[in-house]
Amino acid sequence: MENNPFLNAQEQLRQAASLLEPQYKDKKVFRAVIEKLMTPQNLVQVELLVKMDNGKTQKFKAFRSQHNDARGPHKGGIRYHHNVSVEEVKALSMWMTWKCATTGIPYGGAKGGIIVDPSALSKGELERLSRAYARAITPYIGVWKDVPAPDVNTTGQIMAWMLDEYEKIIGRHEPGVFTGKPLEIGGSLGREEATGKGGVHVLEQLAKKLKLKPATTTVAIQGLGNVGYWFAKLASELGFNVVAVSGSRGGIVLNDMKKGLNLDAVMAHKKKTGSVTGFIGTRSISNAELLELPVDVLVPAALENVITAENAHRIHAKAIVEMANGPVTPEADEILWKKHILSVPDVLSNAGGVTVSYFEWVQNLYGYAWTKQEVFTKLEPLMVDAFNHMWAMHEKKNVHLRLAAYVNAVKRVVDAMILRGR
């Protein structure tokens, strides 16, 4: 089960449903709605034919899973990865439904993917692949239907190609159909930092609840991509001590953990050498070792399923802020809960990204751009409010934070389904 993300997602829904059911008078209707939420509303599976630079045509398998749209249009990223599978895309689309409901933004969940190693493609091949995918999903997307965005190995440039292809087909401008776009064609200021910034708002609230002062709070971050980098940088600026970080080629931890890393210097070292390892005043550690450091807050910001039943016993952090999607398995959740380690779930911690995507969509719909300050001013109260809702449910039901967030999110979706008579 640990390796099948869709079975994990279904199990998490079952747990939330069992806590919610007593609140509903009509059990039959409630159970029918939960049953519908167990699978996506729609699953698009296509084979894309792409002309390669050598003149040959290559086939690529591609997917778009649309989980639920009771609260609004589907929303979710498109990933390019050789490990993309239909099970993964279905799970991620379900998690997107809960993520949007957690912060209260008016979307349901979706996710797309292509089985491809994008690093093996030329720029021309990448563009032709992206346009082929846009053509395949055009009948299923739209500003009030489904709004895709970048995800693993996809960029603003790829969104630009897809938007252009979509608009050619429909014969008009509709910039809000894709988010995460470059600024020049309707992107939003603040999108780059959004996921990390939202996570740092969560870290601040968590520190208050656990009575941790930033100056004496140690943080370890696995993953230094866009999300991990901005989380590390913004947390450091607030006075938190980021004492360990890692990239794809391993990590580092400060020899003296009383003060934090100089993030700008670490990134300069990484740019120069290709890795964070060897940075002055640190010792090298593996990604697995980083997870087991005796820090106050652990931040998995890279891949899913990194904290499992196998290593959960060795986690020494006081709390976890999940910036990656699905980094903690359901089995690990139970172990951490018994060890009194609180894990703030991905559906809240990394929801800053989709929230600012929502702001981009809103700006596109009324053709007016906000300043970066306006974007961030609107982001913080949504993240803080969602955290407080989750914390209240955690205390009321005495359950771990993921279950608390799921109960709140699933209730919002179930209520929308019942109101619609679905």
Coordinates of C-alpha atoms in Angstrom, one line a residue:
M1 CA 0.0 0.0 0.0
E2 CA 2.8 2.4 0.9
N3 CA 3.9 2.6 -2.8
N4 CA 0.5 3.1 -4.3
P5 CA -0.4 6.8 -3.8
F6 CA -4.0 6.3 -4.9
L7 CA -4.7 3.6 -2.3
N8 CA -3.1 6.0 0.3
A9 CA -5.4 8.8 -0.8
Q10 CA -8.5 6.6 -0.6
E11 CA -7.4 5.4 2.9
Q12 CA -7.0 9.0 4.1
L13 CA -10.5 9.8 2.8
R14 CA -12.0 6.7 4.6
Q15 CA -10.4 7.9 7.9
A16 CA -11.9 11.4 7.5
A17 CA -15.3 10.0 6.5
S18 CA -15.5 7.8 9.6
L19 CA -15.0 10.9 11.8
L20 CA -17.5 12.9 9.8
E21 CA -20.4 10.4 9.4
P22 CA -21.9 11.0 12.9
Q23 CA -22.6 14.7 11.9
Y24 CA -24.9 13.7 9.1
K25 CA -28.5 12.6 9.7
D26 CA -28.9 10.9 6.3
K27 CA -26.2 8.3 6.5
K28 CA -27.2 6.8 3.1
V29 CA -26.7 10.1 1.3
F30 CA -23.4 10.7 3.1
R31 CA -22.0 7.3 2.2
A32 CA -23.1 7.6 -1.4
V33 CA -21.2 10.9 -1.6
I34 CA -18.1 9.5 0.0
E35 CA -18.2 6.6 -2.5
K36 CA -18.3 9.0 -5.4
L37 CA -15.3 10.9 -3.9
M38 CA -13.3 7.7 -3.9
T39 CA -12.7 7.9 -7.6
P40 CA -12.2 10.8 -10.1
Q41 CA -15.2 12.2 -11.9
N42 CA -13.3 12.0 -15.2
L43 CA -10.1 10.5 -16.4
V44 CA -8.6 11.5 -19.7
Q45 CA -6.0 9.0 -21.1
V46 CA -4.4 9.8 -24.5
E47 CA -1.4 8.9 -26.6
L48 CA 0.4 11.9 -28.0
L49 CA 2.2 11.6 -31.4
V50 CA 5.2 13.9 -31.5
K51 CA 7.5 14.5 -34.4
M52 CA 11.1 14.3 -33.1
D53 CA 14.1 16.2 -34.4
N54 CA 15.3 13.0 -36.3
G55 CA 12.0 13.0 -38.3
K56 CA 10.6 10.0 -36.6
T57 CA 7.3 10.1 -34.7
Q58 CA 7.3 9.1 -31.0
K59 CA 4.3 8.1 -28.8
F60 CA 3.9 9.5 -25.3
K61 CA 1.2 8.4 -22.8
A62 CA -0.5 11.3 -21.1
F63 CA -3.2 11.8 -18.5
R64 CA -5.6 14.3 -16.9
S65 CA -7.5 13.3 -13.9
Q66 CA -10.5 15.5 -12.8
H67 CA -11.4 14.4 -9.3
N68 CA -14.3 16.7 -8.3
D69 CA -15.8 20.0 -9.2
A70 CA -18.6 20.5 -6.7
R71 CA -16.9 23.6 -5.2
G72 CA -15.7 25.1 -8.5
P73 CA -13.6 24.3 -11.6
H74 CA -11.0 21.6 -11.5
K75 CA -7.5 22.9 -10.6
G76 CA -4.1 21.2 -10.7
G77 CA -0.7 20.9 -12.2
I78 CA 0.8 19.0 -15.2
R79 CA 3.9 17.0 -14.5
Y80 CA 6.5 15.7 -17.0
H81 CA 8.3 12.7 -15.5
H82 CA 9.3 9.1 -16.5
N83 CA 7.6 7.8 -13.4
V84 CA 4.2 9.4 -14.0
S85 CA 1.4 6.8 -13.7
V86 CA -2.4 6.8 -13.8
E87 CA -2.5 5.9 -10.1
E88 CA -0.3 8.8 -9.1
V89 CA -2.3 11.3 -11.2
K90 CA -5.6 10.1 -9.7
A91 CA -4.1 10.4 -6.2
L92 CA -2.7 13.9 -6.8
S93 CA -6.1 15.1 -8.3
M94 CA -7.9 13.9 -5.1
W95 CA -5.3 15.7 -2.9
M96 CA -5.9 18.8 -4.9
T97 CA -9.6 18.7 -4.1
W98 CA -8.8 18.7 -0.4
K99 CA -6.0 21.3 -0.8
C100 CA -8.4 23.8 -2.4
A101 CA -11.1 23.0 0.2
T102 CA -8.6 23.4 3.0
T103 CA -7.9 27.1 2.2
G104 CA -11.4 27.7 1.0
I105 CA -10.5 28.7 -2.6
P106 CA -13.4 27.8 -5.0
Y107 CA -11.9 25.0 -6.9
G108 CA -12.0 21.2 -7.1
G109 CA -9.0 19.0 -7.8
A110 CA -7.3 17.8 -11.0
K111 CA -3.8 16.7 -12.1
G112 CA -2.1 15.9 -15.4
G113 CA 1.0 14.2 -16.5
I114 CA 3.0 12.9 -19.4
I115 CA 5.3 9.8 -19.1
V116 CA 8.5 11.4 -20.4
D117 CA 12.0 12.3 -19.4
P118 CA 12.0 16.0 -20.4
S119 CA 15.8 16.3 -20.1
A120 CA 16.1 13.9 -23.1
L121 CA 14.2 16.3 -25.3
S122 CA 15.4 19.3 -27.3
K123 CA 13.6 22.6 -26.8
G124 CA 11.7 22.0 -30.1
E125 CA 10.6 18.5 -29.1
L126 CA 9.5 19.8 -25.7
E127 CA 7.4 22.5 -27.4
R128 CA 5.8 20.1 -29.8
L129 CA 5.0 17.7 -26.9
S130 CA 3.4 20.5 -24.8
R131 CA 1.3 21.7 -27.7
A132 CA 0.2 18.1 -28.5
Y133 CA -0.9 17.8 -24.8
A134 CA -2.8 21.1 -24.9
R135 CA -4.6 20.0 -28.1
A136 CA -5.6 16.7 -26.4
I137 CA -7.0 18.3 -23.2
T138 CA -8.6 21.4 -24.9
P139 CA -12.1 19.8 -24.9
Y140 CA -11.8 19.2 -21.1
I141 CA -10.4 22.5 -19.9
G142 CA -11.5 26.1 -19.6
V143 CA -11.6 29.0 -17.1
W144 CA -14.9 27.6 -15.6
K145 CA -14.0 24.0 -16.3
D146 CA -10.4 23.0 -15.4
V147 CA -7.4 25.3 -14.9
P148 CA -4.0 23.6 -15.3
A149 CA -0.7 24.9 -14.0
P150 CA 3.0 23.9 -13.8
D151 CA 4.2 21.0 -11.6
V152 CA 7.2 18.7 -11.6
N153 CA 9.5 19.6 -14.6
T154 CA 7.0 22.0 -16.2
T155 CA 7.5 25.8 -16.4
G156 CA 6.0 29.1 -17.2
Q157 CA 7.3 28.7 -20.8
I158 CA 5.5 25.4 -21.1
M159 CA 2.3 27.0 -19.9
A160 CA 2.8 29.8 -22.5
W161 CA 3.0 27.2 -25.3
M162 CA -0.1 25.4 -24.0
L163 CA -2.1 28.6 -23.6
D164 CA -1.2 29.6 -27.2
E165 CA -2.2 26.3 -28.6
Y166 CA -5.5 26.3 -26.6
E167 CA -6.4 29.9 -27.8
K168 CA -5.6 29.0 -31.4
I169 CA -8.2 26.2 -31.1
I170 CA -10.9 28.2 -29.4
G171 CA -10.3 31.4 -31.4
R172 CA -10.1 33.9 -28.6
H173 CA -8.0 35.0 -25.6
E174 CA -8.7 33.2 -22.4
P175 CA -5.5 33.7 -20.2
G176 CA -7.1 32.4 -17.0
V177 CA -7.3 28.8 -18.3
F178 CA -3.6 28.2 -17.3
T179 CA -1.9 29.6 -14.2
G180 CA 1.8 29.8 -13.4
K181 CA 2.3 31.7 -16.6
P182 CA 5.1 34.2 -17.3
L183 CA 4.3 37.8 -16.2
E184 CA 4.3 39.0 -19.8
I185 CA 1.2 37.0 -20.7
G186 CA -0.9 37.3 -17.6
G187 CA 1.1 35.6 -14.8
S188 CA 0.9 36.9 -11.2
L189 CA 3.6 38.7 -9.2
G190 CA 4.6 36.6 -6.1
R191 CA 3.9 33.3 -7.8
E192 CA 7.5 32.2 -7.6
E193 CA 7.7 32.6 -3.8
A194 CA 4.1 31.7 -3.1
T195 CA 4.4 28.0 -2.0
G196 CA 7.4 28.7 0.2
K197 CA 5.8 31.8 1.7
G198 CA 2.6 30.0 2.5
G199 CA 4.6 27.3 4.2
V200 CA 6.4 29.8 6.3
H201 CA 3.1 31.3 7.5
V202 CA 2.3 27.8 8.6
L203 CA 5.7 27.5 10.3
E204 CA 5.1 30.7 12.2
Q205 CA 1.6 29.5 13.5
L206 CA 3.0 26.1 14.4
A207 CA 5.9 27.7 16.4
K208 CA 3.3 29.8 18.3
K209 CA 1.3 26.8 19.2
L210 CA 4.4 24.8 20.3
K211 CA 5.8 27.9 22.1
L212 CA 8.9 27.8 20.0
K213 CA 10.8 31.1 19.6
P214 CA 12.3 31.5 16.0
A215 CA 15.8 32.5 17.3
T216 CA 16.1 29.1 19.1
T217 CA 14.2 27.0 16.7
T218 CA 16.2 24.7 14.4
V219 CA 14.9 23.7 11.0
A220 CA 16.1 21.0 8.5
I221 CA 14.9 21.2 4.9
Q222 CA 15.0 18.3 2.5
G223 CA 15.0 19.6 -1.1
L224 CA 16.3 22.9 -2.4
G225 CA 14.1 23.4 -5.5
N226 CA 11.8 26.4 -5.8
V227 CA 9.7 25.4 -2.8
G228 CA 12.6 24.4 -0.4
Y229 CA 14.7 27.4 -1.4
W230 CA 12.0 30.0 -0.8
F231 CA 10.9 28.3 2.4
A232 CA 14.5 28.3 3.7
K233 CA 15.2 31.9 2.7
L234 CA 11.9 33.3 4.1
A235 CA 12.2 31.3 7.3
S236 CA 15.8 32.5 7.8
E237 CA 14.6 36.1 7.3
L238 CA 12.1 35.6 10.1
G239 CA 14.9 34.5 12.4
F240 CA 14.4 30.7 12.3
N241 CA 17.7 28.7 12.3
V242 CA 17.9 26.7 9.1
V243 CA 20.7 24.3 10.2
A244 CA 20.5 21.6 7.5
V245 CA 19.5 21.5 3.8
S246 CA 19.8 19.0 1.0
G247 CA 19.6 18.8 -2.8
S248 CA 19.4 15.8 -5.2
R249 CA 23.2 15.1 -4.6
G250 CA 23.1 15.0 -0.8
G251 CA 22.9 17.5 2.1
I252 CA 24.8 19.4 4.7
V253 CA 24.3 20.1 8.4
L254 CA 26.0 22.9 10.4
N255 CA 28.7 21.7 12.8
D256 CA 27.4 24.4 15.2
M257 CA 23.6 24.2 15.2
K258 CA 23.2 27.3 17.4
K259 CA 23.0 29.6 14.4
G260 CA 21.5 29.2 10.9
L261 CA 23.1 28.7 7.5
N262 CA 23.8 31.7 5.3
L263 CA 21.4 30.7 2.5
D264 CA 22.7 33.0 -0.1
A265 CA 26.3 31.7 0.4
V266 CA 25.0 28.1 0.3
M267 CA 23.2 28.7 -3.0
A268 CA 26.3 30.4 -4.5
H269 CA 28.3 27.3 -3.5
K270 CA 25.7 25.0 -5.0
K271 CA 25.7 27.1 -8.3
K272 CA 29.5 26.9 -8.4
T273 CA 30.0 23.2 -7.5
G274 CA 26.6 21.6 -8.5
S275 CA 26.0 20.5 -4.9
V276 CA 25.5 21.9 -1.4
T277 CA 28.1 19.5 0.0
G278 CA 31.4 20.8 1.0
F279 CA 30.1 24.1 2.3
I280 CA 32.3 25.7 4.9
G281 CA 31.4 24.9 8.6
T282 CA 29.2 21.9 7.7
R283 CA 29.5 18.2 7.4
S284 CA 28.0 16.2 4.5
I285 CA 24.9 14.0 5.1
S286 CA 22.6 11.9 2.9
N287 CA 19.0 12.9 2.2
A288 CA 17.9 10.0 4.4
E289 CA 20.1 11.2 7.3
L290 CA 18.7 14.7 7.1
L291 CA 15.3 13.3 8.0
E292 CA 16.6 11.8 11.2
L293 CA 18.4 14.9 12.6
P294 CA 17.5 16.1 16.1
V295 CA 15.9 19.4 15.0
D296 CA 12.8 21.2 16.1
V297 CA 11.1 21.3 12.7
L298 CA 11.7 19.0 9.8
V299 CA 10.6 20.1 6.3
P300 CA 10.4 17.5 3.5
A301 CA 10.2 19.7 0.4
A302 CA 11.3 17.2 -2.3
L303 CA 9.6 13.9 -3.0
E304 CA 6.6 11.9 -1.9
N305 CA 6.8 8.9 0.5
V306 CA 10.1 9.8 2.2
I307 CA 8.8 9.2 5.7
T308 CA 7.5 5.6 5.9
A309 CA 6.8 2.9 8.5
E310 CA 10.4 1.9 7.9
N311 CA 12.0 5.2 9.1
A312 CA 9.3 7.0 11.1
H313 CA 10.7 5.5 14.4
R314 CA 13.9 7.3 13.7
I315 CA 12.5 10.8 13.2
H316 CA 13.7 13.0 16.1
A317 CA 12.1 16.3 15.1
K318 CA 9.4 17.9 17.3
A319 CA 7.2 18.7 14.3
I320 CA 7.1 18.3 10.5
V321 CA 5.9 20.8 7.9
E322 CA 5.1 18.9 4.7
M323 CA 6.1 21.1 1.7
A324 CA 6.3 18.2 -0.8
N325 CA 3.2 16.4 -1.9
G326 CA 2.5 13.2 0.1
P327 CA 5.9 12.9 1.9
V328 CA 4.5 11.0 4.9
T329 CA 2.6 7.7 4.3
P330 CA -0.5 6.8 6.3
E331 CA 1.4 4.1 8.2
A332 CA 4.1 6.7 9.2
D333 CA 1.3 9.1 10.3
E334 CA 0.2 6.7 13.0
I335 CA 3.8 6.1 14.2
L336 CA 4.5 9.9 14.4
W337 CA 1.2 10.5 16.2
K338 CA 2.1 7.9 18.9
K339 CA 5.5 9.6 19.2
H340 CA 3.8 13.0 19.7
I341 CA 5.4 14.4 16.6
L342 CA 3.0 16.8 14.9
S343 CA 3.0 16.8 11.1
V344 CA 1.3 19.7 9.3
P345 CA -0.1 18.1 6.1
D346 CA 0.8 19.0 2.6
V347 CA -2.8 20.0 1.8
L348 CA -2.3 23.0 4.1
S349 CA 1.5 23.5 4.2
N350 CA 2.1 23.9 0.5
A351 CA -1.3 25.4 -0.4
G352 CA 0.3 28.8 -0.9
G353 CA 1.1 27.9 -4.5
V354 CA -2.4 27.0 -5.5
T355 CA -3.8 30.0 -3.6
V356 CA -1.7 32.4 -5.6
S357 CA -2.6 30.5 -8.8
Y358 CA -6.2 31.3 -7.8
F359 CA -5.2 35.0 -7.4
E360 CA -3.7 34.8 -10.9
W361 CA -7.0 33.4 -12.3
V362 CA -9.0 36.1 -10.6
Q363 CA -6.7 38.8 -12.0
N364 CA -7.0 37.3 -15.5
L365 CA -10.8 37.1 -15.2
Y366 CA -11.1 40.8 -14.6
G367 CA -8.1 41.9 -16.6
Y368 CA -6.2 43.7 -13.8
A369 CA -2.9 43.0 -12.2
W370 CA -2.2 43.3 -8.5
T371 CA 1.1 44.4 -6.9
K372 CA 3.2 41.8 -5.2
Q373 CA 2.3 43.4 -1.8
E374 CA -1.5 43.0 -2.6
V375 CA -0.9 39.3 -3.5
F376 CA 1.0 38.6 -0.2
T377 CA -1.5 40.6 1.9
K378 CA -4.3 38.4 0.6
L379 CA -2.3 35.1 1.0
E380 CA -1.5 35.4 4.7
P381 CA -5.0 35.5 6.2
L382 CA -6.1 32.5 4.1
M383 CA -3.2 30.4 5.3
V384 CA -3.5 31.5 9.0
D385 CA -7.3 30.9 8.9
A386 CA -6.9 27.4 7.4
F387 CA -4.2 26.6 10.0
N388 CA -6.5 27.7 12.9
H389 CA -9.4 25.7 11.5
M390 CA -7.2 22.6 11.3
W391 CA -5.8 23.2 14.9
A392 CA -9.3 23.6 16.3
M393 CA -10.4 20.3 14.8
H394 CA -7.2 18.6 16.0
E395 CA -8.0 19.7 19.6
K396 CA -11.7 18.9 19.3
K397 CA -11.3 15.4 17.9
N398 CA -7.8 14.6 19.4
V399 CA -6.6 13.4 16.0
H400 CA -3.4 14.1 14.1
L401 CA -3.2 17.3 12.0
R402 CA -3.7 15.6 8.6
L403 CA -6.9 14.0 9.7
A404 CA -8.0 17.3 11.2
A405 CA -7.4 19.1 7.9
Y406 CA -9.0 16.3 5.9
V407 CA -12.1 16.4 8.1
N408 CA -12.6 20.1 7.4
A409 CA -11.8 19.8 3.7
V410 CA -13.9 16.7 3.1
K411 CA -16.9 18.3 4.9
R412 CA -16.8 21.3 2.6
V413 CA -16.8 19.1 -0.5
V414 CA -19.5 16.7 0.9
D415 CA -21.7 19.7 1.8
A416 CA -21.3 21.1 -1.7
M417 CA -22.1 17.7 -3.2
I418 CA -25.3 17.3 -1.1
L419 CA -26.4 20.9 -1.9
R420 CA -26.1 20.1 -5.6
G421 CA -28.0 16.8 -5.1
R422 CA -25.1 14.8 -6.5

